[in-house]
Tab-separated table of C-alpha atoms in Angstrom:
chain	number	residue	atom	x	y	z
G	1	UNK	CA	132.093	244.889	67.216
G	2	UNK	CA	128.357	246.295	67.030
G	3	UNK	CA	125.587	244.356	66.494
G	4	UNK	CA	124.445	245.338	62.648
G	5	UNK	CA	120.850	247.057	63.836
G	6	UNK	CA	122.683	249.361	67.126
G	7	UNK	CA	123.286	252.508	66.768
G	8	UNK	CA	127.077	253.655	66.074
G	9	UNK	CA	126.843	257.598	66.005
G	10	UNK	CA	126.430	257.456	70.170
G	11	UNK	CA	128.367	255.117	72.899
G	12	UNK	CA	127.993	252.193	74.160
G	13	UNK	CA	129.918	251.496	78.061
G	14	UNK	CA	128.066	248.126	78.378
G	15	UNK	CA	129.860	246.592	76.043
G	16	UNK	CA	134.089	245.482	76.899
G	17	UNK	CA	135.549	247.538	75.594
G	18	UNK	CA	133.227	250.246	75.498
G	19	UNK	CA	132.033	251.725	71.989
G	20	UNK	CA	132.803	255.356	71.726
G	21	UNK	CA	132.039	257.412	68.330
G	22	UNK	CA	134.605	259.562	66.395
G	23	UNK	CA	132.812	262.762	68.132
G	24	UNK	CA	133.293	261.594	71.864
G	25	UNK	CA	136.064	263.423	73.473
G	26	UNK	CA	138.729	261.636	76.013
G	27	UNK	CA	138.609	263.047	79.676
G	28	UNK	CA	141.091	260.637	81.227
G	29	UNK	CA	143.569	263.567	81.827
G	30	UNK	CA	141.615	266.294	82.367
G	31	UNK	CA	139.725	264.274	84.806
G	32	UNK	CA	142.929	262.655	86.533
G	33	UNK	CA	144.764	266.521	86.794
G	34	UNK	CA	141.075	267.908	87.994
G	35	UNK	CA	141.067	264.994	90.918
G	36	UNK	CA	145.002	266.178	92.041
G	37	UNK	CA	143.943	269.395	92.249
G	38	UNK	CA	140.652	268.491	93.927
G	39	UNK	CA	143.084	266.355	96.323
G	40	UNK	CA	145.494	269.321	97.267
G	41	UNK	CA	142.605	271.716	97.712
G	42	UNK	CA	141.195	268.581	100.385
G	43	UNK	CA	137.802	269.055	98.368
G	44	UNK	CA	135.518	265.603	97.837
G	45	UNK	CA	133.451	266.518	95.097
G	46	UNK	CA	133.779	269.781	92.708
G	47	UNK	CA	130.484	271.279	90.548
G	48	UNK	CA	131.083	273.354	87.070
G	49	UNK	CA	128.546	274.733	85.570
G	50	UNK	CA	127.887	275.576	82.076
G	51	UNK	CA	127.640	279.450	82.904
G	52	UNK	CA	130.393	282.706	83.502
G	53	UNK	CA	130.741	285.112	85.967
G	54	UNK	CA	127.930	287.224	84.314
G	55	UNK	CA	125.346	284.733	83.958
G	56	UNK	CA	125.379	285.324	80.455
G	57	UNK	CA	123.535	282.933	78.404
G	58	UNK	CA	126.040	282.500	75.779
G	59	UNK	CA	130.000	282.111	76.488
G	60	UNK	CA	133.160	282.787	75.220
G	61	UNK	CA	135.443	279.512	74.317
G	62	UNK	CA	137.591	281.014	77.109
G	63	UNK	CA	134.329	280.042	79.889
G	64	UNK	CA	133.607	276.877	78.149
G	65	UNK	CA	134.462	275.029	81.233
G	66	UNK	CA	132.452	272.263	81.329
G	67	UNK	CA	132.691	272.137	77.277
G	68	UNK	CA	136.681	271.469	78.197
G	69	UNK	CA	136.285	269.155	81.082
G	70	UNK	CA	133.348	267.107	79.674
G	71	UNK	CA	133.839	267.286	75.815
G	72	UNK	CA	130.202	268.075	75.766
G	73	UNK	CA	129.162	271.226	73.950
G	74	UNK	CA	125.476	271.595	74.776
G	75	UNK	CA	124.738	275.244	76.217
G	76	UNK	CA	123.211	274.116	79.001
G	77	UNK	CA	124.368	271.585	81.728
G	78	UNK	CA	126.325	271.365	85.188
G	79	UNK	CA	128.741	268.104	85.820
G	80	UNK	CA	130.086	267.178	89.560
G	81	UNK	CA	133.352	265.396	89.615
G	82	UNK	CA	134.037	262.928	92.565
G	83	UNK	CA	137.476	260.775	93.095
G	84	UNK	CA	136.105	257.955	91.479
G	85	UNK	CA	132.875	259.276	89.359
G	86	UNK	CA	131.602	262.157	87.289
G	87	UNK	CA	128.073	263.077	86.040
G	88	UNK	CA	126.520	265.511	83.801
G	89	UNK	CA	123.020	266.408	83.526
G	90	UNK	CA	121.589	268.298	81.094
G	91	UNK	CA	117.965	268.857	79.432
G	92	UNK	CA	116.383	266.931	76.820
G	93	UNK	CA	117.477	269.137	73.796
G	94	UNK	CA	120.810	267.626	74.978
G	95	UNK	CA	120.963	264.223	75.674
G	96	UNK	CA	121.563	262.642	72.371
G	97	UNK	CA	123.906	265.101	71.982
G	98	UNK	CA	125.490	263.525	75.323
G	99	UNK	CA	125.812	260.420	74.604
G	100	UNK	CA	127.652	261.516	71.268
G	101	UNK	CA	130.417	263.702	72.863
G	102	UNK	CA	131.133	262.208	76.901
G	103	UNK	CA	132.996	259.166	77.086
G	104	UNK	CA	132.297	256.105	79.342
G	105	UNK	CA	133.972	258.517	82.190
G	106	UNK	CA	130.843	260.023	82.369
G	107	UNK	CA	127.459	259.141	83.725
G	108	UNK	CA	124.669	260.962	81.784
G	109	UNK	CA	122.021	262.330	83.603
G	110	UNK	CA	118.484	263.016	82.674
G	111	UNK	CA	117.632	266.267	84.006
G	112	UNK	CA	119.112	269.439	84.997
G	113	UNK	CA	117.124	269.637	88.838
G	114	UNK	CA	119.552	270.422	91.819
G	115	UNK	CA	117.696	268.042	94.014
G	116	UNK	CA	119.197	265.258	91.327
G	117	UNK	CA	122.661	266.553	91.627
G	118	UNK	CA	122.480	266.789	95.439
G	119	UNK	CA	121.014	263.297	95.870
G	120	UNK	CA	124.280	262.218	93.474
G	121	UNK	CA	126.515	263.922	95.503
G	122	UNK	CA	125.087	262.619	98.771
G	123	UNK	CA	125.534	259.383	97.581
G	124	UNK	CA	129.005	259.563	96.353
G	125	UNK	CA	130.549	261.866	99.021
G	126	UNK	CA	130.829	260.116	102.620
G	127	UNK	CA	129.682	262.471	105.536
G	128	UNK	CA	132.004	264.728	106.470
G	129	UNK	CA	133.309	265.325	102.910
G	130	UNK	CA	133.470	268.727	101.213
G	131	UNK	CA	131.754	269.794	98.218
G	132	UNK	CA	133.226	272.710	96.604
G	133	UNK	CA	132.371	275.066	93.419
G	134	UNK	CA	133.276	278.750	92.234
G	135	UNK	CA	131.159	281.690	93.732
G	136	UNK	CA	131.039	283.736	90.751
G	137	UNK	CA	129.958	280.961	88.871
G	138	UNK	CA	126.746	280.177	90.370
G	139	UNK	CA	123.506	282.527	90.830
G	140	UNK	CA	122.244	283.665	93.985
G	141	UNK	CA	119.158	281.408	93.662
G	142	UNK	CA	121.585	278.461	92.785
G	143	UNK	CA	123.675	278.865	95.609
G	144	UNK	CA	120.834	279.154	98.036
G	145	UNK	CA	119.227	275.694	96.435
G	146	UNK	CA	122.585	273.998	96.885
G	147	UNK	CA	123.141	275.478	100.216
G	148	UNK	CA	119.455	274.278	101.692
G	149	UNK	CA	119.728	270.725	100.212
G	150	UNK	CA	123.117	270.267	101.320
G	151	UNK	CA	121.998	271.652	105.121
G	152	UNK	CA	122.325	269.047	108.006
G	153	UNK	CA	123.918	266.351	105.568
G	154	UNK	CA	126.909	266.424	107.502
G	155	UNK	CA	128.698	267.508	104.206
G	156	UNK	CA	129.763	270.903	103.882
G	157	UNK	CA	129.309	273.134	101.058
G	158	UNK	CA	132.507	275.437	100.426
G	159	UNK	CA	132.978	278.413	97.819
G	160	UNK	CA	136.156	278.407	96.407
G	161	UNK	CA	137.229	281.519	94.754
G	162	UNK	CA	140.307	279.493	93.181
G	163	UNK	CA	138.412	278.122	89.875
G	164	UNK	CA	140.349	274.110	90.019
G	165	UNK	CA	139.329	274.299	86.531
G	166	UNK	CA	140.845	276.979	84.784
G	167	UNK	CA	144.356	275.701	87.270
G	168	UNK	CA	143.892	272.872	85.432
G	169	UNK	CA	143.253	274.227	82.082
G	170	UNK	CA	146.235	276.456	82.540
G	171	UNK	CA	148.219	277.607	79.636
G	172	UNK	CA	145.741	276.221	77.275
G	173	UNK	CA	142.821	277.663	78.133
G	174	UNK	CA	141.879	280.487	75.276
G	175	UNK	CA	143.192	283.449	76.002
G	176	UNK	CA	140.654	286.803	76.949
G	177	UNK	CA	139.285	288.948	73.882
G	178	UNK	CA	141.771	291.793	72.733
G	179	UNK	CA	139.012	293.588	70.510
G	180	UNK	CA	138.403	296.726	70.450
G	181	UNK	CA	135.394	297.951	72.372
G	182	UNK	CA	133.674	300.483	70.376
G	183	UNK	CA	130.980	303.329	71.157
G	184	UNK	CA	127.420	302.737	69.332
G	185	UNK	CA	127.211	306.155	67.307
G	186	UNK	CA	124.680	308.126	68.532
G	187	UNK	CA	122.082	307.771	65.675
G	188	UNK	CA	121.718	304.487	67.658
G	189	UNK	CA	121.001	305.428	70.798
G	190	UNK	CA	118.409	307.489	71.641
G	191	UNK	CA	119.774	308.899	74.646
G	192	UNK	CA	123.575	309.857	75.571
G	193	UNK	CA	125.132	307.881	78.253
G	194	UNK	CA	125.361	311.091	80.652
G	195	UNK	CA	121.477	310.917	79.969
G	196	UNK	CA	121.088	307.683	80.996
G	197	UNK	CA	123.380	307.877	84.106
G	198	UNK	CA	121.592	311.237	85.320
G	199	UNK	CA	118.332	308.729	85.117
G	200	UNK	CA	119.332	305.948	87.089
G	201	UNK	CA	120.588	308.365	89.629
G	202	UNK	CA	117.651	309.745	89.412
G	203	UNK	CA	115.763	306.594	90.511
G	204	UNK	CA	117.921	306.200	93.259
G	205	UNK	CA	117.260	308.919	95.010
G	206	UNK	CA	113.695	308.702	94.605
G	207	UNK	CA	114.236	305.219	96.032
G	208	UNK	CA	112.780	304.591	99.694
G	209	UNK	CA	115.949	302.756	100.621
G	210	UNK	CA	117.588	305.781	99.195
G	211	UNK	CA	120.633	303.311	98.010
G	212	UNK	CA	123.958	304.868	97.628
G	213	UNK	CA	125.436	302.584	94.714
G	214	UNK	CA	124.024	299.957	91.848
G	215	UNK	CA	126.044	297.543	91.028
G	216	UNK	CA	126.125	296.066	87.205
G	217	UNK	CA	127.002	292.557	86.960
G	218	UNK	CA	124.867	291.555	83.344
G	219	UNK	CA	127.292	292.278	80.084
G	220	UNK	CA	124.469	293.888	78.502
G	221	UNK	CA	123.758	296.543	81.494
G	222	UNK	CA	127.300	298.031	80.919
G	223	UNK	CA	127.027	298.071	77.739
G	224	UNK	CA	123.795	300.151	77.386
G	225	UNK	CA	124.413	302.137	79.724
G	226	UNK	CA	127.529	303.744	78.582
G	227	UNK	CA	126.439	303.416	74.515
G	228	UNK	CA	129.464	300.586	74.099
G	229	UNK	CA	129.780	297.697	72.357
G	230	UNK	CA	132.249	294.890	71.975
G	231	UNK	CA	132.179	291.502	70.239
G	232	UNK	CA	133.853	288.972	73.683
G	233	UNK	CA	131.059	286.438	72.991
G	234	UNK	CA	129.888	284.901	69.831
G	235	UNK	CA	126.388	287.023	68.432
G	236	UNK	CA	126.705	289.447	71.474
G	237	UNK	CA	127.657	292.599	71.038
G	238	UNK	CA	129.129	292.866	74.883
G	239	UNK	CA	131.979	292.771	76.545
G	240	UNK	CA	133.798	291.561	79.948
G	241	UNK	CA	132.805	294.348	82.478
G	242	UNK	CA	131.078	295.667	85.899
G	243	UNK	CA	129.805	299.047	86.963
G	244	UNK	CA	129.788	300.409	90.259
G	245	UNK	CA	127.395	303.968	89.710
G	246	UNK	CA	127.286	305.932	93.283
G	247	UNK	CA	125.973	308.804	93.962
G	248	UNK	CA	129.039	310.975	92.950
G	249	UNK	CA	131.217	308.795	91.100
G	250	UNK	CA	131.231	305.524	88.662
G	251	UNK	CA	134.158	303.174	88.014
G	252	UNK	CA	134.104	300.765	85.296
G	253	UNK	CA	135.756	297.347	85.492
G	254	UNK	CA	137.099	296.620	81.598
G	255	UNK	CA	140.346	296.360	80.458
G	256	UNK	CA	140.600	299.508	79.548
G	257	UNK	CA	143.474	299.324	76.681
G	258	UNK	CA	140.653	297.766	74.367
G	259	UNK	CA	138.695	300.613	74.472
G	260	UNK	CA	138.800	302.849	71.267
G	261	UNK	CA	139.905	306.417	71.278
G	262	UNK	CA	136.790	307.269	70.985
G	263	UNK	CA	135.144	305.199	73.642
G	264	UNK	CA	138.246	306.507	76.035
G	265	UNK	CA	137.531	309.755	75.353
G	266	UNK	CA	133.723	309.804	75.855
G	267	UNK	CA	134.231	308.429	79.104
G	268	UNK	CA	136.656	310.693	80.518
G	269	UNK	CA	135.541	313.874	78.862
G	270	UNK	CA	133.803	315.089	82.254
G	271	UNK	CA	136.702	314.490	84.366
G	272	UNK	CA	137.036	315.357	86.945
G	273	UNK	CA	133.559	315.383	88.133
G	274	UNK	CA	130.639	313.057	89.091
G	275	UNK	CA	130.256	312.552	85.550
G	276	UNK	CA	133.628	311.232	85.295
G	277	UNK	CA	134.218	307.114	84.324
G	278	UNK	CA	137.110	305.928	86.174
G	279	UNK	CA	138.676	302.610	84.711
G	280	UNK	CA	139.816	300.117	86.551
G	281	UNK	CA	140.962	296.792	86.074
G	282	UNK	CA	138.155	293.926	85.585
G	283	UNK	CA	139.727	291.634	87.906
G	284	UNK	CA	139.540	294.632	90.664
G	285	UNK	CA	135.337	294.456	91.081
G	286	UNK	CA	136.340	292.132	94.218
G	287	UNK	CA	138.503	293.846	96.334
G	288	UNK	CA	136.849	297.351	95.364
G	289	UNK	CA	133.209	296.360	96.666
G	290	UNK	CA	134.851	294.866	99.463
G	291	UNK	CA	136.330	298.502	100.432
G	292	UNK	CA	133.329	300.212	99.559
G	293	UNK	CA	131.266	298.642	101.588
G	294	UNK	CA	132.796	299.324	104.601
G	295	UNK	CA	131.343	302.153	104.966
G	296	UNK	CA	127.696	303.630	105.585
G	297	UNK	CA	126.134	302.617	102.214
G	298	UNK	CA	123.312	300.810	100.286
G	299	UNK	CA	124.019	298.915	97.260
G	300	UNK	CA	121.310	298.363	94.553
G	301	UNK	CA	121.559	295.240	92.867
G	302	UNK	CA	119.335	292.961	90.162
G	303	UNK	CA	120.106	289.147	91.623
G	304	UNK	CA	119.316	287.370	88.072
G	305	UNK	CA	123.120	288.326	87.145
G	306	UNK	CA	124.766	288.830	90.128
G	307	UNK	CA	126.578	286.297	91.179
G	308	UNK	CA	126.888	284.611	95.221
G	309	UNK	CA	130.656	285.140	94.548
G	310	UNK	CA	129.736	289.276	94.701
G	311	UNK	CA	127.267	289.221	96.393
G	312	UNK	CA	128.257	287.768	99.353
G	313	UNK	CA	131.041	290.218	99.752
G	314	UNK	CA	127.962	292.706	100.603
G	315	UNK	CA	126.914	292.503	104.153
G	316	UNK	CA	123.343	291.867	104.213
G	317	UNK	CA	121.831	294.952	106.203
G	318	UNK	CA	123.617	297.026	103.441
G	319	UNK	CA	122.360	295.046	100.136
G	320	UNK	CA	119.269	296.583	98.295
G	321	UNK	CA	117.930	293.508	96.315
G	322	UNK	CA	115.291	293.461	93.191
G	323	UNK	CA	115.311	290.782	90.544
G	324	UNK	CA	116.176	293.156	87.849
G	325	UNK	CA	118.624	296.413	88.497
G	326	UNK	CA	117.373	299.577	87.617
G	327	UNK	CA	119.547	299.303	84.350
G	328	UNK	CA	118.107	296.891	83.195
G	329	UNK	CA	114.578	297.945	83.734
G	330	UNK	CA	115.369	301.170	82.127
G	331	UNK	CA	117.250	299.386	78.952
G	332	UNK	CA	113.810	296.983	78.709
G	333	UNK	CA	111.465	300.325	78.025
G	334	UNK	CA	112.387	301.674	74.276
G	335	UNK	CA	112.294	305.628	73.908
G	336	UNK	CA	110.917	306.411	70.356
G	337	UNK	CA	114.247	306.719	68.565
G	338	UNK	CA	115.036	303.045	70.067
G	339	UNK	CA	111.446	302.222	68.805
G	340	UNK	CA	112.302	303.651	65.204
G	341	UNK	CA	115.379	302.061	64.378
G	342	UNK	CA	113.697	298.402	66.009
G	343	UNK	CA	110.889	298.827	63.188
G	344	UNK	CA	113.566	300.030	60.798
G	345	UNK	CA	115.811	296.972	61.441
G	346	UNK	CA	113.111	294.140	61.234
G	347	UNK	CA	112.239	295.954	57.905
G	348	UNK	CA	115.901	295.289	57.224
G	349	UNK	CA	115.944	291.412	58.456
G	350	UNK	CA	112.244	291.482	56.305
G	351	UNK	CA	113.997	291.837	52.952
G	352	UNK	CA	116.653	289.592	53.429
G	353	UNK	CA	114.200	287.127	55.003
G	354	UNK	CA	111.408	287.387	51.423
G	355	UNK	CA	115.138	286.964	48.997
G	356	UNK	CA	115.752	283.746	50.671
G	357	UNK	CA	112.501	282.134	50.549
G	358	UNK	CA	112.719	283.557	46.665
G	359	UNK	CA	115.851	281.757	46.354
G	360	UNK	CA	114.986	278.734	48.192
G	361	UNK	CA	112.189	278.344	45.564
G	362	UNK	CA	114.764	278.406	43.209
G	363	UNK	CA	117.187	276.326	44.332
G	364	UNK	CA	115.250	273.602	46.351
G	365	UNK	CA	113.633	271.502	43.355
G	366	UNK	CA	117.243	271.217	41.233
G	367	UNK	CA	118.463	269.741	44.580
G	368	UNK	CA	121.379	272.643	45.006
G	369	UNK	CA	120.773	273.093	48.721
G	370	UNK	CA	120.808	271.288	51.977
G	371	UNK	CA	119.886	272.786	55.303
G	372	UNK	CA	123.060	273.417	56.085
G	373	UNK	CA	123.860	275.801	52.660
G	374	UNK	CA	120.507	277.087	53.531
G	375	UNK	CA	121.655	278.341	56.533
G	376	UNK	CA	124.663	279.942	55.456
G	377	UNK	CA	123.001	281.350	52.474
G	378	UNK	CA	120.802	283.387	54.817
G	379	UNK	CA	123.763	284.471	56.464
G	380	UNK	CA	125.136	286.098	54.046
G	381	UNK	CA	121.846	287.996	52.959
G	382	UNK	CA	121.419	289.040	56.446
G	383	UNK	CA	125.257	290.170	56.434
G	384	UNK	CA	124.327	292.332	53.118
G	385	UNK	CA	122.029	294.289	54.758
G	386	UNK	CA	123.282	298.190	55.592
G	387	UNK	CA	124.501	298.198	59.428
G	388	UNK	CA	124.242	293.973	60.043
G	389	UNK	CA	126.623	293.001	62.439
G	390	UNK	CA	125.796	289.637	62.048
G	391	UNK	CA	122.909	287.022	63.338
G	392	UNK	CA	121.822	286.918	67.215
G	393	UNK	CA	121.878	283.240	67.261
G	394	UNK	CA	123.350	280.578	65.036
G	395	UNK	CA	121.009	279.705	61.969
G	396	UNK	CA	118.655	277.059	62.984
G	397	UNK	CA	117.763	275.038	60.008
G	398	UNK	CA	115.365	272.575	59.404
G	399	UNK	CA	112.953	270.842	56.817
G	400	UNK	CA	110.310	267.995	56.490
């Protein structure tokens, strides 16, 4: 029973038994199958973070990971599992939210800093014990954080290109997008993709390092480049993908029966050539940079989406690294068309924008509207606009 004055809409593990809201989710099992799998791999503690294997900053359900493990569904976080504890940390837009959705499995933790997580782990992993995590989950930068805290511990840090989660998950983890993968119609564009790949070739042989490939591990770098668009994560217009551009050939990694007739034929129309798109499975990107890179070559790469997973299949005399690739450089500056139809859609957004503060005038003072009708009212004025594929970003709707 709660005392009259506490608060019952977030838990409670001090008191026996613990108070848990309706919206807190139970992680007994996935927690108990996640430590037998931990056991069998020989692994002492496991990290999942909150991201995919493209550093997106949105996800699909099927890369809601931590979501599944944790019950939390902040978009931001990372949670380490131990035999006997589990923590999440997350930032401050979050923890209310927290305490809401974990259960008293779960130790909530105030911050999202690596140095926290590694002074958890240190403390709940004995020397000598293995701390383990997914490669193409993690960043560059993150890796390298983890990798120097972690150094002369006497624990050892371990990349694991099984993902224990998703074994775990198994059969019920959501299933990958089957929609189709469309070409923007050139109106859109600005610039046809054979334009755009002649440029970044361009740039690399102008290059001092005179790099042989790029590789394109961002969503949105793909999808510029070749004038496509797809709908894999909620108000993203991407879809699940790599590029590998050379010199003299480019192979995309997609599953290439979603593409549209269309879309196939644009990218084979030059074949064979070096303007000719060879598909290839997404799940190949491994084991093809692995061969290529056997041989005498340079590959270009932006680390902010590349993950350690890739790129430490590069060996490092042959790795050409910038922050950004040249992609997405190149997608950041607008040609005038692009500029045009930016001004032209903000008109757009403008109108839709003026009829709901009209309506909201309206509606507001007979008490019709909450902020939550509010939100989905501007939806669907948004959604009536010619060429609206939808909002970028859920509604965020507030008053007082």
């Amino acid at each position: 029973p709660q005392a009259p004055s506490a608060r019952n809409d977030i838990r409670d593990c001090s008191t026996d038994p613990p108070y848990l809201p309706p919206t807190a989710t139970n992680t007994t099992t996935q927690l108990a199958a996640l430590r037998d799998t931990m056991r069998a791999h020989r692994v002492h503690a496991y990290i999942v973070p909150s991201t995919d294997a493209h550093m997106s900053e949105y996800i699909s359900k099927r890369d809601a990971r931590l979501g599944w493990l944790t019950g939390f569904t902040g978009s931001a976080g990372t949670s380490a599992v131990t035999q006997d504890r589990a923590a999440l940390w997350t930032d401050s837009r979050y923890w209310t939210q927290a305490e809401r959705e974990l259960d008293c499995n779960w130790e909530l933790q105030r911050t999202t800093s690596i140095e926290s997580i590694v002074m958890w782990i240190l403390e709940a992993v004995p020397v000598g014990g293995i701390i383990s995590l997914d490669p193409f989950l993690f960043s560059i930068a993150t890796w390298n954080s983890y990798s120097q805290a972690l150094h002369g511990s006497g624990r050892t840090l371990l990349p694991l290109e099984t993902n224990l989660v998703d074994q775990v998950w198994g059969d019920q983890r959501p299933p990958p997008s089957s929609s189709e993968i469309y070409i923007l119609p050139a109106a859109f564009t600005g610039s046809s993709w054979q334009e755009k790949v002649a440029g970044i070739r361009q740039q690399m042989e102008q290059h001092v390092r005179r790099p042989t490939a790029v590789l394109l591990s961002g969503l949105e770098e793909t999808a510029w480049l070749f004038n496509l668009r797809g709908d894999d994560i909620p108000y993203n217009p991407v879809f699940y993908s790599y590029t590998l551009l050379t010199n003299t050939s480019i192979s995309l990694f997609v599953d290439g029966s979603r593409l549209s007739a269309a879309a196939r034929e644009s990218l084979r129309s030059h074949c064979p050539g070096p303007l000719c798109v060879e598909l290839q499975e997404y799940g190949q990107v491994s084991a093809h940079l692995r061969h290529y890179t056997q041989g005498t070559v340079t590959v270009w790469l932006g680390t902010e989406y590349t993950t350690y997973g890739l790129y430490s299949i590069i060996p490092r005399e042959k790795l050409l690294e910038e922050s950004y690739s040249p992609v997405m450089k190149a997608k950041a500056v607008k040609n005038a068309r692009e500029q045009e139809l930016l001004r032209a859609a903000h008109v757009r957004d403008a109108v839709a924008v003026i009829q709901y503060l009209l309506w909201l005038e309206k509606t507001v003072p007979q008490g019709q509207v909450n902020k939550f009708s509010g939100a989905q009212h501007i939806d669907a004025l948004r959604w009536a606009q010619e060429h609206s594929h939808g909002p970028s970003f859920q509604s965020i709707s507030a008053s007082g």
